[in-house]
PDB file of C-alpha atoms in Angstrom:
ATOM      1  CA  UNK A   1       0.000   0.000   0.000  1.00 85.00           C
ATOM      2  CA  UNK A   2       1.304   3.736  -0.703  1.00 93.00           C
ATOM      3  CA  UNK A   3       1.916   6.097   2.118  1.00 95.00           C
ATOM      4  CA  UNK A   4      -0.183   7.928   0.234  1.00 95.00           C
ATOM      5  CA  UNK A   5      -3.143   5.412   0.406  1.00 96.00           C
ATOM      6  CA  UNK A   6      -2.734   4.249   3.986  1.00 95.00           C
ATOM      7  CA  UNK A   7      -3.311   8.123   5.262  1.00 95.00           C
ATOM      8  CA  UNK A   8      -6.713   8.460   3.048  1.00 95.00           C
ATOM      9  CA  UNK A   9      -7.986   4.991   4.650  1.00 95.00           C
ATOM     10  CA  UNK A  10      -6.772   6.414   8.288  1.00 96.00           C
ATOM     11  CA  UNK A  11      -8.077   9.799   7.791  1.00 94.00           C
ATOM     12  CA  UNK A  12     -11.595   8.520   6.528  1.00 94.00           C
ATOM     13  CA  UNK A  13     -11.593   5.705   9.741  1.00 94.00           C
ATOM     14  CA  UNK A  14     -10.916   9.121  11.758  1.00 93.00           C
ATOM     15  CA  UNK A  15     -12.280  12.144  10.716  1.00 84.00           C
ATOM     16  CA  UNK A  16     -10.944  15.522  11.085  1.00 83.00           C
ATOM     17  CA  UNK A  17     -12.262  15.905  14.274  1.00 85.00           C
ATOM     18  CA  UNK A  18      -9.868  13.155  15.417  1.00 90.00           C
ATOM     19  CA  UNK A  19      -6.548  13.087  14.431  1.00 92.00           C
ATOM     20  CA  UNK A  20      -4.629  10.464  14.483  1.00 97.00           C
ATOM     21  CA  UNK A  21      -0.551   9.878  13.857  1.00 97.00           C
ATOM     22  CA  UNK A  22       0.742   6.822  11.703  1.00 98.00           C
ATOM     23  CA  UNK A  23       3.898   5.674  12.984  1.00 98.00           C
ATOM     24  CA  UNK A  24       5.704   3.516  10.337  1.00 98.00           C
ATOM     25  CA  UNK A  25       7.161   0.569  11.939  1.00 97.00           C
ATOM     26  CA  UNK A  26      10.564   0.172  10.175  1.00 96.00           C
ATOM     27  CA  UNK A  27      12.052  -3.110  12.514  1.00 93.00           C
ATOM     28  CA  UNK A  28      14.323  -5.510  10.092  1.00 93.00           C
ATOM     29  CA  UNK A  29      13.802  -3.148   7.180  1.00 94.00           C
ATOM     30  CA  UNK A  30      16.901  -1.153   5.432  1.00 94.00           C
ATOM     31  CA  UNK A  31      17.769   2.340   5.848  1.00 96.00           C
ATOM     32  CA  UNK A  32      17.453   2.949   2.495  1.00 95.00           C
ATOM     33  CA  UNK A  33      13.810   1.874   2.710  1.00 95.00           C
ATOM     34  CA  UNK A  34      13.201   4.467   5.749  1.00 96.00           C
ATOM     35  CA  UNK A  35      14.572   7.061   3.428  1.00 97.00           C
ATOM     36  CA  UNK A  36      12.470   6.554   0.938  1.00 96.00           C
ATOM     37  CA  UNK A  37       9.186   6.269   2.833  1.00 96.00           C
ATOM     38  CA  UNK A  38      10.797   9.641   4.711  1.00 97.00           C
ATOM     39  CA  UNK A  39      11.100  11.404   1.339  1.00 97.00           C
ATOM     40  CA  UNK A  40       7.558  11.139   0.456  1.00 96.00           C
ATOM     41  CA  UNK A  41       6.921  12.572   3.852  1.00 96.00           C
ATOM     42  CA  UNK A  42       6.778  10.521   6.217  1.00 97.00           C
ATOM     43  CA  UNK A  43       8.533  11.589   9.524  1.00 98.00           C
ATOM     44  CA  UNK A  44       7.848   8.750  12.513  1.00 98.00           C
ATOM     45  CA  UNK A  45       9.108   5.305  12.580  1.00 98.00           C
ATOM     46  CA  UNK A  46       8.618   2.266  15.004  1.00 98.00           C
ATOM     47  CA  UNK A  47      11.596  -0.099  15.838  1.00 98.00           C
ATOM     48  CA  UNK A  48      12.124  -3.090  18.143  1.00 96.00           C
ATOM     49  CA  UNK A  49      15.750  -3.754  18.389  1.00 96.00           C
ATOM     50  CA  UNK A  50      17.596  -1.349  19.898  1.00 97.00           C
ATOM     51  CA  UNK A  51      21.399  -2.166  18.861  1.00 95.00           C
ATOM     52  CA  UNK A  52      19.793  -2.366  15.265  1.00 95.00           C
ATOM     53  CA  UNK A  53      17.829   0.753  15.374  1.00 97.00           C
ATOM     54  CA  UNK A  54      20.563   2.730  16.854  1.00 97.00           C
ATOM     55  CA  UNK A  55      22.712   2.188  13.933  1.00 97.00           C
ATOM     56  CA  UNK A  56      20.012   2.935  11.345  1.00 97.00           C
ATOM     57  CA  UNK A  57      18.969   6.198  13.432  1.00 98.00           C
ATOM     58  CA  UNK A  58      22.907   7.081  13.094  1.00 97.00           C
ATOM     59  CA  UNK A  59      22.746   6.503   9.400  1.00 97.00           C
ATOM     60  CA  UNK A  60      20.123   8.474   8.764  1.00 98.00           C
ATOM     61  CA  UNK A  61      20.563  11.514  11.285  1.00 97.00           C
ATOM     62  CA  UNK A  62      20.758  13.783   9.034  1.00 97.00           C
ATOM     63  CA  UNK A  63      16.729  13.110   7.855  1.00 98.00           C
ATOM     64  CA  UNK A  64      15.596  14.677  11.241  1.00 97.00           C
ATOM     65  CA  UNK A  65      13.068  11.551  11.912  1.00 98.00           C
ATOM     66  CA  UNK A  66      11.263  10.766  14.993  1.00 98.00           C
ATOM     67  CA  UNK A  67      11.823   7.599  16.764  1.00 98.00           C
ATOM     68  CA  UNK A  68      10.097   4.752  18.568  1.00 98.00           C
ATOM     69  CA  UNK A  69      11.465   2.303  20.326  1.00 98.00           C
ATOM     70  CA  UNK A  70       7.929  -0.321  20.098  1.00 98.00           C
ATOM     71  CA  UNK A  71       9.422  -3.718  20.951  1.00 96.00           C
ATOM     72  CA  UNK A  72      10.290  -5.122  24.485  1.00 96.00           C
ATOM     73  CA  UNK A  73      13.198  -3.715  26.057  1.00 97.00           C
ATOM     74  CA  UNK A  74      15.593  -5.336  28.279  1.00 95.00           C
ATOM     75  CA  UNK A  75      16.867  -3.315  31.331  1.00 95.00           C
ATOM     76  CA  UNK A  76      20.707  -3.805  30.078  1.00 96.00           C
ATOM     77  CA  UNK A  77      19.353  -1.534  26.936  1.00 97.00           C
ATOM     78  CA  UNK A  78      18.145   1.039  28.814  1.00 98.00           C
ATOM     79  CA  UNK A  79      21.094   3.282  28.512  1.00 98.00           C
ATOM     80  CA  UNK A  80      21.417   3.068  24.855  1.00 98.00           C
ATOM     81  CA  UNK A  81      17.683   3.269  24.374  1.00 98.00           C
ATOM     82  CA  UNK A  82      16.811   6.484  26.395  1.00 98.00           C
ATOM     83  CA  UNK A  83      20.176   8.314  24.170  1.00 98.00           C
ATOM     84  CA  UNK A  84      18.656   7.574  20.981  1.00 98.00           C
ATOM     85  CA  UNK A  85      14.964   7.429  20.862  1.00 98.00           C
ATOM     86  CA  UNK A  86      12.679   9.768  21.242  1.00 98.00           C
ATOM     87  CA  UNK A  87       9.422   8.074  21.868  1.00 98.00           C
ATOM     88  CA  UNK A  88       9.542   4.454  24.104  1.00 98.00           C
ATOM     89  CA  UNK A  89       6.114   3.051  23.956  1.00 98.00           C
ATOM     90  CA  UNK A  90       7.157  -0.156  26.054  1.00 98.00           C
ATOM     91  CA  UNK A  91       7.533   1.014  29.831  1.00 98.00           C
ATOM     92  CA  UNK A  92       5.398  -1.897  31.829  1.00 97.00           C
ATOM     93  CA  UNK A  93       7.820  -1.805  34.792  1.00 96.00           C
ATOM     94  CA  UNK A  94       9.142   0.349  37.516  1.00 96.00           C
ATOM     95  CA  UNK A  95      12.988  -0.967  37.179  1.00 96.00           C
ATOM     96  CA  UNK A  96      12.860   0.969  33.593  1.00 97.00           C
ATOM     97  CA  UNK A  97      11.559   4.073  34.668  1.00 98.00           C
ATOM     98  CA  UNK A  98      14.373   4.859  36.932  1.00 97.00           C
ATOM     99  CA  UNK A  99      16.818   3.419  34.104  1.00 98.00           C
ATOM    100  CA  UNK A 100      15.607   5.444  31.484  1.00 98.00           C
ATOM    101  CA  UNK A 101      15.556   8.853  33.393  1.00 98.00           C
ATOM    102  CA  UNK A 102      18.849   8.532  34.367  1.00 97.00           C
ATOM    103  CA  UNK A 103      20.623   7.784  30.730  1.00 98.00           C
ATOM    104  CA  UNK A 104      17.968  10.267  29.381  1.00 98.00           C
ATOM    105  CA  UNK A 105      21.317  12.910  28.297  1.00 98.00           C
ATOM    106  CA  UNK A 106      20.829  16.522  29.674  1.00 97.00           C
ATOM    107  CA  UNK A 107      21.069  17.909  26.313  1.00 97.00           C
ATOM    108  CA  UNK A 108      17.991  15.998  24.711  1.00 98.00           C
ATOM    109  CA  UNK A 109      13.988  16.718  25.359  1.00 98.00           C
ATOM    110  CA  UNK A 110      12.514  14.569  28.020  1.00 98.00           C
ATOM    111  CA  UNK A 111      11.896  11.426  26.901  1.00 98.00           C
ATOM    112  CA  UNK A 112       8.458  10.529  26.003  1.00 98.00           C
ATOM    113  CA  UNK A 113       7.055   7.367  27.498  1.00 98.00           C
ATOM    114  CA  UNK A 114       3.936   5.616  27.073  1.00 98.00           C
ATOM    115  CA  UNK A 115       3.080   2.698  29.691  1.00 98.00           C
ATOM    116  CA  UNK A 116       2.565  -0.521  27.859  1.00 98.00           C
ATOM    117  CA  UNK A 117      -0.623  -2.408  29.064  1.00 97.00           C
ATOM    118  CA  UNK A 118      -0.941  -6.491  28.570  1.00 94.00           C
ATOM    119  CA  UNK A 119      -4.830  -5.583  28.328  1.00 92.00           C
ATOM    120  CA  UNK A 120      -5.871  -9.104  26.981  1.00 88.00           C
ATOM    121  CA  UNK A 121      -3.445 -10.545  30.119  1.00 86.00           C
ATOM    122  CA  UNK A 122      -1.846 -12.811  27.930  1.00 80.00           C
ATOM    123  CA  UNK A 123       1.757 -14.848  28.810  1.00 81.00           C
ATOM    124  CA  UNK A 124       3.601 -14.748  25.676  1.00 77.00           C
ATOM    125  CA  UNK A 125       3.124 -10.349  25.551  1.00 86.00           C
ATOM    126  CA  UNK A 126       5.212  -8.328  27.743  1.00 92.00           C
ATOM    127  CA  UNK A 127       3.336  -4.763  29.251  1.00 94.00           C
ATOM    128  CA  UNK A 128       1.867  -4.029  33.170  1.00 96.00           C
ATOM    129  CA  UNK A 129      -1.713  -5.366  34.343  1.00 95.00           C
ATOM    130  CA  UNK A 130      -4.471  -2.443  34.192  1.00 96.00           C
ATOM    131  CA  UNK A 131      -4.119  -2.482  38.013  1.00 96.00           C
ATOM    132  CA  UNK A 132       0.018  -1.297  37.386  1.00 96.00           C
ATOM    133  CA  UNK A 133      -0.939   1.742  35.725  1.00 98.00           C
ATOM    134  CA  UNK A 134      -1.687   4.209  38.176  1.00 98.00           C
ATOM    135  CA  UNK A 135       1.984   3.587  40.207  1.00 97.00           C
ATOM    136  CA  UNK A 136       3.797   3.828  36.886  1.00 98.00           C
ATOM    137  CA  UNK A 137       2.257   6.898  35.722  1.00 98.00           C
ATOM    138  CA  UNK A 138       3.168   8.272  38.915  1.00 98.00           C
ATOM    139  CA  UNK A 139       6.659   7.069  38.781  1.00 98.00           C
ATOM    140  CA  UNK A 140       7.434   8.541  35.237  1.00 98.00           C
ATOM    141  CA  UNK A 141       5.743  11.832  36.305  1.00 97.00           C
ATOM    142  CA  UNK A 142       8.070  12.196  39.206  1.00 98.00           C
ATOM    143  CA  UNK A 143      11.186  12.397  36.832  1.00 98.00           C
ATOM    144  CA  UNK A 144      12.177  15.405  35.088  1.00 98.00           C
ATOM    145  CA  UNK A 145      13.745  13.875  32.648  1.00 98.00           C
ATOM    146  CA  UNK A 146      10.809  11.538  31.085  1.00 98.00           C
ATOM    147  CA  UNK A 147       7.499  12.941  29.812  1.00 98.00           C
ATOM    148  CA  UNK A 148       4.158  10.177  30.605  1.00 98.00           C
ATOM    149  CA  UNK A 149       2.053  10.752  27.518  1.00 98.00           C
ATOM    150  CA  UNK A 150       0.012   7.789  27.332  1.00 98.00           C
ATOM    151  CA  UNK A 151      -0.811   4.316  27.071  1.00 98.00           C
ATOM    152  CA  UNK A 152       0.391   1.452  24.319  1.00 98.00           C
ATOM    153  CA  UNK A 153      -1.248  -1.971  23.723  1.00 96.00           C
ATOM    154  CA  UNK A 154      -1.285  -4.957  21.562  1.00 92.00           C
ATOM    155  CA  UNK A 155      -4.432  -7.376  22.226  1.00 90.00           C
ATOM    156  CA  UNK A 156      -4.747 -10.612  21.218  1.00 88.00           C
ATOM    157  CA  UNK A 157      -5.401 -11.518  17.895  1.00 86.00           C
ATOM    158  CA  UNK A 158      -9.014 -12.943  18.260  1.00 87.00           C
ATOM    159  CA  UNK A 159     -10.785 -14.122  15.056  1.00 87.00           C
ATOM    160  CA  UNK A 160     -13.966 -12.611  16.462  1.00 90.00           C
ATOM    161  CA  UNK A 161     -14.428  -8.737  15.938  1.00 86.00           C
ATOM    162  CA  UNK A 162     -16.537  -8.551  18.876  1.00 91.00           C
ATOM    163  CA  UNK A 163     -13.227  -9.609  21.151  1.00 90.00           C
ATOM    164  CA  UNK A 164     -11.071  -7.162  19.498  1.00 90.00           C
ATOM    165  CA  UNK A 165     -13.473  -4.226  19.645  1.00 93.00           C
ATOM    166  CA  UNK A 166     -13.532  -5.355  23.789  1.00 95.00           C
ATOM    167  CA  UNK A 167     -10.428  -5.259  24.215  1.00 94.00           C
ATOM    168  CA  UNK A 168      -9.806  -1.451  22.414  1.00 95.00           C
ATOM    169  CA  UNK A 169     -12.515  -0.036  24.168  1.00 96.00           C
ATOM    170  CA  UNK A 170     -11.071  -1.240  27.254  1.00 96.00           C
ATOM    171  CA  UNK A 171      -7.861   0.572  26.431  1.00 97.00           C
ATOM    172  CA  UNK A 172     -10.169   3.086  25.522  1.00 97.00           C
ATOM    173  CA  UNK A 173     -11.622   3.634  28.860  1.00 98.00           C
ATOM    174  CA  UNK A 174      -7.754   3.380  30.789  1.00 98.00           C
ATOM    175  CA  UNK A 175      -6.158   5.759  28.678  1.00 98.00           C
ATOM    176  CA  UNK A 176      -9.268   8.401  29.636  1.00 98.00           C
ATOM    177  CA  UNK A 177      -8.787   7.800  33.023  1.00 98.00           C
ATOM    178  CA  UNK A 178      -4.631   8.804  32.918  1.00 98.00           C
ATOM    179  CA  UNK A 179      -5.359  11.754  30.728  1.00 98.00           C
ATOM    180  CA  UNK A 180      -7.983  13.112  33.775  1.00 98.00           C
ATOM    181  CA  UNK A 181      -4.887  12.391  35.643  1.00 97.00           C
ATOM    182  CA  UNK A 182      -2.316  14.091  33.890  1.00 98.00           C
ATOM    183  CA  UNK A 183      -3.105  16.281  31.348  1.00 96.00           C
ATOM    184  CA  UNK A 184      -0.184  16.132  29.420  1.00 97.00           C
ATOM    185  CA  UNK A 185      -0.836  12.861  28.149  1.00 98.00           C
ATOM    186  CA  UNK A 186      -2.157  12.849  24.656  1.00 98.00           C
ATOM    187  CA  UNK A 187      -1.503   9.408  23.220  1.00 98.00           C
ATOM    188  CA  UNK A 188      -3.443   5.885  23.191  1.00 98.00           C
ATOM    189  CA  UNK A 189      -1.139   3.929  20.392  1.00 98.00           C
ATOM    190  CA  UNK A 190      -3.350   1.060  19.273  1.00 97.00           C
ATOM    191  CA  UNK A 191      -4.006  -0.429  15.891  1.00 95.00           C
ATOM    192  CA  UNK A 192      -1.903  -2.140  13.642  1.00 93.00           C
ATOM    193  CA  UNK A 193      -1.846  -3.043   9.663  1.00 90.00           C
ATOM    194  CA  UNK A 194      -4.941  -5.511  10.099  1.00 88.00           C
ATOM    195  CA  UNK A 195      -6.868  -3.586  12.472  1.00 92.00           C
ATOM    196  CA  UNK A 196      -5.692  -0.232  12.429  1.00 94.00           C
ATOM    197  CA  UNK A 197      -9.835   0.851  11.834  1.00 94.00           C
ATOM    198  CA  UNK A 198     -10.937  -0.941  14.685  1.00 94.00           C
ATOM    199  CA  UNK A 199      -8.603   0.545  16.818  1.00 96.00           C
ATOM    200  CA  UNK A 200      -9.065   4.274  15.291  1.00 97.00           C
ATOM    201  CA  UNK A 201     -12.925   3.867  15.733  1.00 95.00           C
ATOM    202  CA  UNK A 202     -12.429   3.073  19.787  1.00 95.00           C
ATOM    203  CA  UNK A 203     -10.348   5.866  19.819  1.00 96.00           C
ATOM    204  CA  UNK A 204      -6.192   5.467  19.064  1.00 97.00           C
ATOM    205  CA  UNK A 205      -4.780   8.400  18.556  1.00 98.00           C
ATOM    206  CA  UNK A 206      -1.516   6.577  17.395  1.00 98.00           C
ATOM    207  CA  UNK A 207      -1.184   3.628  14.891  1.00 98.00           C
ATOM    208  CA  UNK A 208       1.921   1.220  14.197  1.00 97.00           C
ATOM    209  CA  UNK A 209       1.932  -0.128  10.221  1.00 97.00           C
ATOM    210  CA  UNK A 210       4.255  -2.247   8.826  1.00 94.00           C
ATOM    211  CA  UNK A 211       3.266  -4.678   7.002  1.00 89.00           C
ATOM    212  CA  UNK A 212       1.194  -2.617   4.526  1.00 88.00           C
ATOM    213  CA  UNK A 213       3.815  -0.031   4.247  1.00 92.00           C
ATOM    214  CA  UNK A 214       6.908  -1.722   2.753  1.00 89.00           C
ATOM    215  CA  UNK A 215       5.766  -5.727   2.593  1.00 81.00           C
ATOM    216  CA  UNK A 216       6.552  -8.697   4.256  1.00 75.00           C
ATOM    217  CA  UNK A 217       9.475  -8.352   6.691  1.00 69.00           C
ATOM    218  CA  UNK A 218      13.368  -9.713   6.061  1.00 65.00           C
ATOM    219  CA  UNK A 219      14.102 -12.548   7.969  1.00 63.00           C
ATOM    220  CA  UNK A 220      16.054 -11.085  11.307  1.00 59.00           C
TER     221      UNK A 220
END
């Protein structure tokens, strides 16, 4: 699917009375295909490695791209991870909080964090219960150096569309709850390639495509 394509179908799931970002997630793909997707505009991209995204953010500094560290990450990337992205989406835990604001360097913007919630509680996905939310969001408020701007989920793939929509508007009704909380927070990033309308219609602000962007993925 063109760039051009995938922003029509998001802008008529949306409306213009709710706008919502694309981020373009760019993990296992080639710099050369970030450049080209950034040349016809395109300014936000997803990763999940962060030893491989770090290089490809070096490579292509010069573009002036935002960054988003989407995949798990491991406490001994931490350091690395708060220096070179600008957006982590995955925070489920306090031990990264404390991590992250102290590599964040004193010459970049806070770091923006979303908290990422296992909302379908399932054991092979990573991200905090709904109960975990409210001590997290607390945590990342108390440091200078991050900024809490929302929530981030992935819910189980369930065949039924009646499951899925559940589990959005569940998100839905969490991420309403932090932003009466703090009102700084701005972001509910939901919705991928296959269900990108769901999620926009129960309210992401944010979505993560791959897939229909630039293909199939490279074998890691």
């Amino acid at each position: 699917m063109s760039l051009a394509t995938l922003r029509q179908q998001i802008e008529a799931a949306s409306g213009p009375s709710h706008p919502v970002r694309l981020l373009a997630v760019s993990k296992l793909q080639p710099a050369t295909a970030v450049a080209t997707l950034a040349g016809q505009g395109q300014r936000a991209f997803g990763e999940n490695y962060v030893q491989e995204a770090a290089a490809k953010i070096g490579e292509l500094a010069a573009l002036g791209l935002q960054w988003h560290l989407i995949g798990h990450l491991q406490s001994n990337k931490a350091e690395l991870a708060a220096q070179v992205f600008d957006w982590v989406q995955t925070v489920d835990r306090a031990k990264l909080v404390g991590a992250l604001a102290r590599h964040r360097p004193a010459a970049l913007p806070p770091l923006n964090v979303l908290i990422q919630v296992n909302i379908d509680d399932e054991d092979s996905k990573h991200g905090c219960s709904p109960g975990q939310i409210a001590g997290l969001a607390g945590a990342i408020a108390n440091e200078p150096r991050l900024c809490l701007r929302g929530l981030m989920a992935i819910p189980a793939p369930f065949p039924e569309a009646s499951k899925r929509q559940a589990a959005f508007a569940r998100m839905q009704v969490l991420f309403t709850g932090l932003a009466a909380d703090y009102p700084q927070v701005d972001t509910l990033s939901m919705g991928m390639s296959s269900d990108f309308a769901e999620a926009i219609a129960a309210g992401s602000t944010m979505v993560r495509v791959g897939t229909a962007l630039f293909g199939q993925r490279p074998s890691p």
